[in-house]
Amino acid sequence: MPEITLTTLQSLKLKGEKITMLTCYDATFAQAACQAGVEVLLVGDSLGMVLQGHDSTLPVTTAEMAYHVASVKRGNEGALILADLPFMSCATLEQTFANSAMLMQAGAHMVKVEGAAWLAESIRLLAERGIPVCAHMGLTPQTVNILGGYKVQGRQEAQARQMRADAMALEAAGAAMILLECVPSELASEIHQAVKIPIIGIGAGSDVDGQVLVLHDMLGLSLTGRVPKFVKNFMTGQPDIQSALQAYVSAVKDVSFPGPEHGFTA
Ligand code: KIV
């Protein structure tokens, strides 16, 4: 696979070709995902749930994230590595700089931070210092205790209006990408129309620039047995993991995934 950069993602967006992203936490899966054509490997703090067995992402530390970023880097064959800044790793600007630098030095090409317009200053300062940022909006699992559970966000008009305004503010601050989790498909589509940077969705419908799923979910593995509505099991009907990864890439590229049944309404 040719090396994927931010410029590649921007040109895929301009061409209307969907961007494929999957979570990835180790070298073997990094290699397998790259060989299937996955363009962005997200070292997500979901590793706290799917690898470590916690009931939320809150216990994950930046040092643990850096360990997994370095592992993914060793198996990477050209994908862009996006690393999550975990819970409370960017509570202050100083922490944001130090922790982002740790993840970039471990091998990330971009960091992802959960939040909304209040992130603007951090995003601007990171971008000015050479660290591209993806803003994670909508359902932000690190704030599950404020949200009162893993719920669809942006269903009320006032909340939807705020999310559209926040997305534009973060783009203006220098965000290189936005990830929208669990928002009504129509709202995701409106945000997609409102900004020029790539929008990646998970539970956000198909009218965005690309899709991401948690690796374990799309391979049909679940510790709890609770499978979110937006997940499709790509192992079904496939002989092996490599074929399932390829089926995911094909389905995102030909827009057969996600279907309406994987999305939410207002
Ligand atoms: O941590 C993660 O895996 C994520 C995805 C749910 C998008 O942020």
CSV table of N, CA and C and ligand atoms in Angstrom, one decimal, residues 23 25 42 44-46 84 112 136 179 181 202 212 214, ligand 1:
chain,number,residue,atom,x,y,z
A,23,THR,N,-9.9,0.1,14.2
A,23,THR,CA,-9.1,0.2,15.4
A,23,THR,C,-8.0,-1.0,15.3
A,25,TYR,N,-4.4,-2.6,17.6
A,25,TYR,CA,-3.7,-2.4,18.8
A,25,TYR,C,-2.3,-3.1,18.8
A,42,LEU,N,-6.6,3.1,13.8
A,42,LEU,CA,-6.9,3.9,15.0
A,42,LEU,C,-6.5,3.1,16.2
A,44,GLY,N,-7.1,3.0,19.4
A,44,GLY,CA,-8.2,3.6,20.2
A,44,GLY,C,-8.1,3.3,21.6
A,45,ASP,N,-8.6,4.2,22.5
A,45,ASP,CA,-8.6,3.8,23.9
A,45,ASP,C,-9.7,2.8,24.2
A,46,SER,N,-10.4,2.4,23.2
A,46,SER,CA,-11.3,1.2,23.3
A,46,SER,C,-10.5,0.0,23.7
A,84,ASP,N,-5.4,7.7,20.1
A,84,ASP,CA,-6.2,8.4,21.0
A,84,ASP,C,-5.5,9.0,22.2
A,112,LYS,N,-6.1,11.9,18.4
A,112,LYS,CA,-7.5,12.1,18.4
A,112,LYS,C,-7.9,12.5,19.8
A,136,HIS,N,-13.0,14.1,18.1
A,136,HIS,CA,-14.0,13.0,18.2
A,136,HIS,C,-15.2,13.7,18.9
A,179,LEU,N,-14.2,12.8,13.8
A,179,LEU,CA,-14.8,11.5,13.9
A,179,LEU,C,-16.2,11.8,14.6
A,181,GLU,N,-19.4,10.0,16.4
A,181,GLU,CA,-19.8,8.7,16.9
A,181,GLU,C,-21.3,8.8,17.4
A,202,ILE,N,-19.0,6.6,12.9
A,202,ILE,CA,-19.2,5.3,13.5
A,202,ILE,C,-20.6,5.4,14.1
A,212,VAL,N,-15.3,3.9,10.5
A,212,VAL,CA,-14.5,3.2,11.4
A,212,VAL,C,-15.3,2.2,12.2
A,214,VAL,N,-14.7,-0.8,15.6
A,214,VAL,CA,-13.7,-1.4,16.6
A,214,VAL,C,-13.5,-2.8,16.0
B,1,KIV,O1,-11.4,4.2,21.0
B,1,KIV,C1,-11.9,3.9,19.9
B,1,KIV,O2,-11.8,2.8,19.5
B,1,KIV,C2,-12.7,4.9,19.2
B,1,KIV,C3,-13.7,4.3,18.3
B,1,KIV,C4,-15.0,3.9,19.0
B,1,KIV,C5,-14.0,5.3,17.2
B,1,KIV,O3,-12.6,6.0,19.5
